[in-house]
Amino acid sequence: MKFLKNIDSNDILPYISTTGLILIICSVILPVPVIMMVQDLLFFSYNQTSFIRPQEAYLGFGGAMLLIALILFSFLFTKMYYDKKDKEYNLTAVHLVLFVFSLVLLILPIYHYHYFDDQGVHSNTYWTFSEESIAWDDITEVSREVREEDYAVLSYTFSSDEQSITIPFDYSDSDTNRTINYAVEALNWDVEDEFVEG
């Protein structure tokens, strides 16, 4: 920490400005391939009938990269200001805490996913690192959120006596569509529609 506090802003200018610009550019390009590759490496199984990567995972990863770039630029510009005024720099700890927090925000989207397999429905929501599961036989109620204006299905909610898991739905995802339709028919569920505006 003393090293960062005492370093001259002119020495770090080319490194931080280059890194920040690369992070900004990569925040648009990298989220989709990185999330897909890392989630496949960590969570892929041949037993899964459908694996869903929510859009929030991509947006969160890109947003965290932008946040890291902003923190780096904030560190650089405040350091330059303090050097120009010839004052002792005292914001190092603040920037380090923000940087560590942004790294956590970068990791969280990797653990945001849903999938179906032979056992049931599984989900890991955005702000957790733990997976929730409901076995097919434990599901007591199934509902789906339907947009009122065009009757598009937005999500399915699977409920047991103890918990509920909501899975986003996309008609273009044939694996998810097929899995849900098969489960509804095989387990003879009555699916309740919940209409929402917009």
PDB file of C-alpha atoms in Angstrom:
ATOM      1  CA  MET A   1       0.000   0.000   0.000  1.00  0.00           C
ATOM      2  CA  LYS A   2       2.909   2.365   0.691  1.00  0.00           C
ATOM      3  CA  PHE A   3       4.177   1.656  -2.812  1.00  0.00           C
ATOM      4  CA  LEU A   4       0.895   2.844  -4.339  1.00  0.00           C
ATOM      5  CA  LYS A   5       0.771   5.813  -1.992  1.00  0.00           C
ATOM      6  CA  ASN A   6       4.265   7.034  -2.876  1.00  0.00           C
ATOM      7  CA  ILE A   7       4.421   6.172  -6.574  1.00  0.00           C
ATOM      8  CA  ASP A   8       4.632   9.093  -9.002  1.00  0.00           C
ATOM      9  CA  SER A   9       1.527   9.573 -11.149  1.00  0.00           C
ATOM     10  CA  ASN A  10       3.659  10.081 -14.287  1.00  0.00           C
ATOM     11  CA  ASP A  11       5.147   6.599 -13.811  1.00  0.00           C
ATOM     12  CA  ILE A  12       1.755   4.876 -13.727  1.00  0.00           C
ATOM     13  CA  LEU A  13       0.008   7.052 -16.343  1.00  0.00           C
ATOM     14  CA  PRO A  14       0.792   4.882 -19.412  1.00  0.00           C
ATOM     15  CA  TYR A  15      -0.010   1.607 -17.617  1.00  0.00           C
ATOM     16  CA  ILE A  16      -3.297   2.655 -16.044  1.00  0.00           C
ATOM     17  CA  SER A  17      -4.567   4.566 -19.082  1.00  0.00           C
ATOM     18  CA  THR A  18      -3.785   1.617 -21.391  1.00  0.00           C
ATOM     19  CA  THR A  19      -5.289  -0.948 -19.007  1.00  0.00           C
ATOM     20  CA  GLY A  20      -8.391   1.188 -18.473  1.00  0.00           C
ATOM     21  CA  LEU A  21      -8.993   1.650 -22.200  1.00  0.00           C
ATOM     22  CA  ILE A  22      -8.492  -2.079 -22.852  1.00  0.00           C
ATOM     23  CA  LEU A  23     -10.995  -2.906 -20.078  1.00  0.00           C
ATOM     24  CA  ILE A  24     -13.561  -0.499 -21.555  1.00  0.00           C
ATOM     25  CA  ILE A  25     -13.222  -2.039 -25.024  1.00  0.00           C
ATOM     26  CA  CYS A  26     -13.217  -5.599 -23.657  1.00  0.00           C
ATOM     27  CA  SER A  27     -16.321  -4.939 -21.539  1.00  0.00           C
ATOM     28  CA  VAL A  28     -18.287  -4.969 -24.795  1.00  0.00           C
ATOM     29  CA  ILE A  29     -16.467  -7.859 -26.499  1.00  0.00           C
ATOM     30  CA  LEU A  30     -15.532 -10.343 -23.763  1.00  0.00           C
ATOM     31  CA  PRO A  31     -18.589 -11.005 -21.548  1.00  0.00           C
ATOM     32  CA  VAL A  32     -20.302 -13.514 -23.863  1.00  0.00           C
ATOM     33  CA  PRO A  33     -17.269 -15.713 -24.690  1.00  0.00           C
ATOM     34  CA  VAL A  34     -15.811 -15.544 -21.163  1.00  0.00           C
ATOM     35  CA  ILE A  35     -19.087 -16.386 -19.386  1.00  0.00           C
ATOM     36  CA  MET A  36     -19.818 -19.220 -21.821  1.00  0.00           C
ATOM     37  CA  MET A  37     -16.321 -20.709 -21.626  1.00  0.00           C
ATOM     38  CA  VAL A  38     -15.904 -20.451 -17.839  1.00  0.00           C
ATOM     39  CA  GLN A  39     -19.415 -21.724 -17.081  1.00  0.00           C
ATOM     40  CA  ASP A  40     -18.871 -24.656 -19.439  1.00  0.00           C
ATOM     41  CA  LEU A  41     -15.575 -25.471 -17.714  1.00  0.00           C
ATOM     42  CA  LEU A  42     -17.008 -25.201 -14.194  1.00  0.00           C
ATOM     43  CA  PHE A  43     -20.605 -26.371 -14.489  1.00  0.00           C
ATOM     44  CA  PHE A  44     -21.108 -28.406 -17.680  1.00  0.00           C
ATOM     45  CA  SER A  45     -22.394 -31.949 -17.306  1.00  0.00           C
ATOM     46  CA  TYR A  46     -23.668 -34.435 -19.874  1.00  0.00           C
ATOM     47  CA  ASN A  47     -26.630 -35.083 -17.552  1.00  0.00           C
ATOM     48  CA  GLN A  48     -28.013 -31.587 -18.168  1.00  0.00           C
ATOM     49  CA  THR A  49     -30.902 -31.367 -20.594  1.00  0.00           C
ATOM     50  CA  SER A  50     -30.727 -27.569 -20.697  1.00  0.00           C
ATOM     51  CA  PHE A  51     -28.264 -24.958 -19.409  1.00  0.00           C
ATOM     52  CA  ILE A  52     -29.414 -21.329 -19.247  1.00  0.00           C
ATOM     53  CA  ARG A  53     -27.095 -18.341 -19.035  1.00  0.00           C
ATOM     54  CA  PRO A  54     -29.220 -15.326 -18.063  1.00  0.00           C
ATOM     55  CA  GLN A  55     -28.602 -12.017 -19.799  1.00  0.00           C
ATOM     56  CA  GLU A  56     -27.827 -10.484 -16.392  1.00  0.00           C
ATOM     57  CA  ALA A  57     -24.654 -12.605 -16.237  1.00  0.00           C
ATOM     58  CA  TYR A  58     -23.271 -10.987 -19.394  1.00  0.00           C
ATOM     59  CA  LEU A  59     -24.357  -7.486 -18.349  1.00  0.00           C
ATOM     60  CA  GLY A  60     -22.930  -7.923 -14.850  1.00  0.00           C
ATOM     61  CA  PHE A  61     -19.573  -9.129 -16.171  1.00  0.00           C
ATOM     62  CA  GLY A  62     -19.297  -6.228 -18.623  1.00  0.00           C
ATOM     63  CA  GLY A  63     -20.422  -3.767 -15.960  1.00  0.00           C
ATOM     64  CA  ALA A  64     -17.806  -5.042 -13.505  1.00  0.00           C
ATOM     65  CA  MET A  65     -15.087  -4.587 -16.153  1.00  0.00           C
ATOM     66  CA  LEU A  66     -16.261  -0.994 -16.680  1.00  0.00           C
ATOM     67  CA  LEU A  67     -16.250  -0.425 -12.919  1.00  0.00           C
ATOM     68  CA  ILE A  68     -12.650  -1.660 -12.651  1.00  0.00           C
ATOM     69  CA  ALA A  69     -11.657   0.738 -15.452  1.00  0.00           C
ATOM     70  CA  LEU A  70     -13.396   3.630 -13.666  1.00  0.00           C
ATOM     71  CA  ILE A  71     -11.648   2.802 -10.392  1.00  0.00           C
ATOM     72  CA  LEU A  72      -8.269   2.730 -12.154  1.00  0.00           C
ATOM     73  CA  PHE A  73      -8.942   6.098 -13.816  1.00  0.00           C
ATOM     74  CA  SER A  74     -10.187   7.520 -10.510  1.00  0.00           C
ATOM     75  CA  PHE A  75      -6.976   6.384  -8.820  1.00  0.00           C
ATOM     76  CA  LEU A  76      -4.881   7.912 -11.614  1.00  0.00           C
ATOM     77  CA  PHE A  77      -6.659  11.283 -11.731  1.00  0.00           C
ATOM     78  CA  THR A  78      -6.836  11.736  -7.961  1.00  0.00           C
ATOM     79  CA  LYS A  79      -3.150  10.760  -7.717  1.00  0.00           C
ATOM     80  CA  MET A  80      -2.281  13.310 -10.426  1.00  0.00           C
ATOM     81  CA  TYR A  81      -4.299  15.980  -8.596  1.00  0.00           C
ATOM     82  CA  TYR A  82      -2.558  15.302  -5.278  1.00  0.00           C
ATOM     83  CA  ASP A  83       0.862  15.282  -6.971  1.00  0.00           C
ATOM     84  CA  LYS A  84       0.108  18.598  -8.679  1.00  0.00           C
ATOM     85  CA  LYS A  85      -0.950  20.171  -5.372  1.00  0.00           C
ATOM     86  CA  ASP A  86       2.093  18.560  -3.720  1.00  0.00           C
ATOM     87  CA  LYS A  87      -0.090  16.940  -1.048  1.00  0.00           C
ATOM     88  CA  GLU A  88       0.234  13.527   0.561  1.00  0.00           C
ATOM     89  CA  TYR A  89      -2.039  11.020  -1.183  1.00  0.00           C
ATOM     90  CA  ASN A  90      -4.527   9.438   1.229  1.00  0.00           C
ATOM     91  CA  LEU A  91      -7.067   7.687  -1.033  1.00  0.00           C
ATOM     92  CA  THR A  92      -5.111   4.473  -1.633  1.00  0.00           C
ATOM     93  CA  ALA A  93      -7.149   2.410   0.841  1.00  0.00           C
ATOM     94  CA  VAL A  94     -10.438   3.621  -0.657  1.00  0.00           C
ATOM     95  CA  HIS A  95      -9.362   2.622  -4.163  1.00  0.00           C
ATOM     96  CA  LEU A  96      -8.063  -0.765  -2.984  1.00  0.00           C
ATOM     97  CA  VAL A  97     -11.366  -1.549  -1.234  1.00  0.00           C
ATOM     98  CA  LEU A  98     -13.309  -0.504  -4.341  1.00  0.00           C
ATOM     99  CA  PHE A  99     -11.002  -2.608  -6.534  1.00  0.00           C
ATOM    100  CA  VAL A 100     -11.491  -5.729  -4.382  1.00  0.00           C
ATOM    101  CA  PHE A 101     -15.270  -5.140  -4.364  1.00  0.00           C
ATOM    102  CA  SER A 102     -15.264  -4.834  -8.173  1.00  0.00           C
ATOM    103  CA  LEU A 103     -13.381  -8.148  -8.449  1.00  0.00           C
ATOM    104  CA  VAL A 104     -16.180  -9.799  -6.451  1.00  0.00           C
ATOM    105  CA  LEU A 105     -18.682  -8.200  -8.849  1.00  0.00           C
ATOM    106  CA  LEU A 106     -16.651  -9.649 -11.737  1.00  0.00           C
ATOM    107  CA  ILE A 107     -16.840 -13.175 -10.287  1.00  0.00           C
ATOM    108  CA  LEU A 108     -20.553 -13.161  -9.311  1.00  0.00           C
ATOM    109  CA  PRO A 109     -21.920 -13.314 -12.903  1.00  0.00           C
ATOM    110  CA  ILE A 110     -19.925 -16.480 -13.573  1.00  0.00           C
ATOM    111  CA  TYR A 111     -21.970 -18.196 -10.850  1.00  0.00           C
ATOM    112  CA  HIS A 112     -25.327 -16.998 -12.238  1.00  0.00           C
ATOM    113  CA  TYR A 113     -27.010 -19.792 -14.206  1.00  0.00           C
ATOM    114  CA  HIS A 114     -29.949 -22.207 -14.316  1.00  0.00           C
ATOM    115  CA  TYR A 115     -30.207 -25.747 -15.620  1.00  0.00           C
ATOM    116  CA  PHE A 116     -32.427 -28.797 -15.891  1.00  0.00           C
ATOM    117  CA  ASP A 117     -31.235 -32.379 -15.545  1.00  0.00           C
ATOM    118  CA  ASP A 118     -32.607 -35.823 -14.684  1.00  0.00           C
ATOM    119  CA  GLN A 119     -32.849 -34.820 -11.017  1.00  0.00           C
ATOM    120  CA  GLY A 120     -34.844 -31.602 -11.389  1.00  0.00           C
ATOM    121  CA  VAL A 121     -34.492 -27.823 -11.604  1.00  0.00           C
ATOM    122  CA  HIS A 122     -31.322 -26.054 -10.436  1.00  0.00           C
ATOM    123  CA  SER A 123     -30.537 -22.373 -10.093  1.00  0.00           C
ATOM    124  CA  ASN A 124     -27.805 -20.092  -8.832  1.00  0.00           C
ATOM    125  CA  THR A 125     -29.094 -16.545  -8.448  1.00  0.00           C
ATOM    126  CA  TYR A 126     -26.979 -13.468  -9.085  1.00  0.00           C
ATOM    127  CA  TRP A 127     -25.946 -12.508  -5.557  1.00  0.00           C
ATOM    128  CA  THR A 128     -25.085 -15.987  -4.280  1.00  0.00           C
ATOM    129  CA  PHE A 129     -22.420 -18.602  -4.811  1.00  0.00           C
ATOM    130  CA  SER A 130     -24.699 -21.464  -3.718  1.00  0.00           C
ATOM    131  CA  GLU A 131     -26.999 -23.519  -5.912  1.00  0.00           C
ATOM    132  CA  GLU A 132     -30.669 -24.173  -5.157  1.00  0.00           C
ATOM    133  CA  SER A 133     -32.382 -27.306  -6.427  1.00  0.00           C
ATOM    134  CA  ILE A 134     -35.863 -28.796  -6.533  1.00  0.00           C
ATOM    135  CA  ALA A 135     -36.319 -32.446  -7.495  1.00  0.00           C
ATOM    136  CA  TRP A 136     -38.919 -33.168 -10.174  1.00  0.00           C
ATOM    137  CA  ASP A 137     -41.025 -35.192  -7.713  1.00  0.00           C
ATOM    138  CA  ASP A 138     -41.002 -32.380  -5.130  1.00  0.00           C
ATOM    139  CA  ILE A 139     -42.496 -29.773  -7.474  1.00  0.00           C
ATOM    140  CA  THR A 140     -46.056 -29.020  -6.363  1.00  0.00           C
ATOM    141  CA  GLU A 141     -46.857 -25.971  -8.489  1.00  0.00           C
ATOM    142  CA  VAL A 142     -45.711 -24.547 -11.827  1.00  0.00           C
ATOM    143  CA  SER A 143     -46.542 -21.056 -13.022  1.00  0.00           C
ATOM    144  CA  ARG A 144     -45.337 -18.937 -15.883  1.00  0.00           C
ATOM    145  CA  GLU A 145     -45.099 -15.203 -16.303  1.00  0.00           C
ATOM    146  CA  VAL A 146     -46.810 -14.114 -19.528  1.00  0.00           C
ATOM    147  CA  ARG A 147     -46.605 -10.671 -21.114  1.00  0.00           C
ATOM    148  CA  GLU A 148     -50.189  -9.447 -21.526  1.00  0.00           C
ATOM    149  CA  GLU A 149     -49.819  -7.596 -24.829  1.00  0.00           C
ATOM    150  CA  ASP A 150     -48.433 -10.454 -26.951  1.00  0.00           C
ATOM    151  CA  TYR A 151     -48.773 -13.544 -24.707  1.00  0.00           C
ATOM    152  CA  ALA A 152     -45.007 -14.130 -24.743  1.00  0.00           C
ATOM    153  CA  VAL A 153     -43.794 -16.377 -21.912  1.00  0.00           C
ATOM    154  CA  LEU A 154     -41.072 -14.591 -19.903  1.00  0.00           C
ATOM    155  CA  SER A 155     -40.284 -17.112 -17.173  1.00  0.00           C
ATOM    156  CA  TYR A 156     -41.358 -20.300 -15.419  1.00  0.00           C
ATOM    157  CA  THR A 157     -41.531 -20.665 -11.638  1.00  0.00           C
ATOM    158  CA  PHE A 158     -41.229 -24.132 -10.123  1.00  0.00           C
ATOM    159  CA  SER A 159     -42.381 -24.396  -6.501  1.00  0.00           C
ATOM    160  CA  SER A 160     -42.110 -27.049  -3.827  1.00  0.00           C
ATOM    161  CA  ASP A 161     -43.370 -26.881  -0.256  1.00  0.00           C
ATOM    162  CA  GLU A 162     -40.122 -25.193   0.854  1.00  0.00           C
ATOM    163  CA  GLN A 163     -38.916 -23.021  -2.036  1.00  0.00           C
ATOM    164  CA  SER A 164     -39.443 -21.625  -5.514  1.00  0.00           C
ATOM    165  CA  ILE A 165     -37.065 -21.352  -8.459  1.00  0.00           C
ATOM    166  CA  THR A 166     -37.753 -18.969 -11.336  1.00  0.00           C
ATOM    167  CA  ILE A 167     -36.165 -19.763 -14.688  1.00  0.00           C
ATOM    168  CA  PRO A 168     -36.101 -17.181 -17.518  1.00  0.00           C
ATOM    169  CA  PHE A 169     -37.685 -18.446 -20.716  1.00  0.00           C
ATOM    170  CA  ASP A 170     -36.716 -17.797 -24.331  1.00  0.00           C
ATOM    171  CA  TYR A 171     -38.607 -19.412 -27.223  1.00  0.00           C
ATOM    172  CA  SER A 172     -35.394 -19.655 -29.259  1.00  0.00           C
ATOM    173  CA  ASP A 173     -33.819 -21.917 -26.597  1.00  0.00           C
ATOM    174  CA  SER A 174     -35.061 -25.246 -27.936  1.00  0.00           C
ATOM    175  CA  ASP A 175     -33.426 -27.341 -25.172  1.00  0.00           C
ATOM    176  CA  THR A 176     -35.234 -25.455 -22.411  1.00  0.00           C
ATOM    177  CA  ASN A 177     -38.488 -25.401 -24.360  1.00  0.00           C
ATOM    178  CA  ARG A 178     -38.343 -29.161 -24.979  1.00  0.00           C
ATOM    179  CA  THR A 179     -37.378 -29.957 -21.357  1.00  0.00           C
ATOM    180  CA  ILE A 180     -40.209 -27.897 -19.867  1.00  0.00           C
ATOM    181  CA  ASN A 181     -42.808 -29.262 -22.291  1.00  0.00           C
ATOM    182  CA  TYR A 182     -41.701 -32.839 -21.612  1.00  0.00           C
ATOM    183  CA  ALA A 183     -41.793 -32.322 -17.819  1.00  0.00           C
ATOM    184  CA  VAL A 184     -45.240 -30.686 -17.957  1.00  0.00           C
ATOM    185  CA  GLU A 185     -46.646 -33.616 -19.948  1.00  0.00           C
ATOM    186  CA  ALA A 186     -44.800 -36.415 -18.127  1.00  0.00           C
ATOM    187  CA  LEU A 187     -45.589 -35.143 -14.631  1.00  0.00           C
ATOM    188  CA  ASN A 188     -49.081 -33.933 -15.549  1.00  0.00           C
ATOM    189  CA  TRP A 189     -48.689 -30.416 -14.159  1.00  0.00           C
ATOM    190  CA  ASP A 190     -51.297 -27.690 -14.451  1.00  0.00           C
ATOM    191  CA  VAL A 191     -49.361 -24.573 -15.434  1.00  0.00           C
ATOM    192  CA  GLU A 192     -50.857 -21.354 -14.092  1.00  0.00           C
ATOM    193  CA  ASP A 193     -50.417 -18.189 -16.186  1.00  0.00           C
ATOM    194  CA  GLU A 194     -49.591 -14.936 -14.408  1.00  0.00           C
ATOM    195  CA  PHE A 195     -50.060 -11.989 -16.757  1.00  0.00           C
ATOM    196  CA  VAL A 196     -47.825  -8.930 -16.512  1.00  0.00           C
ATOM    197  CA  GLU A 197     -47.882  -5.642 -18.395  1.00  0.00           C
ATOM    198  CA  GLY A 198     -45.199  -4.450 -20.761  1.00  0.00           C
TER     199      GLY A 198
END
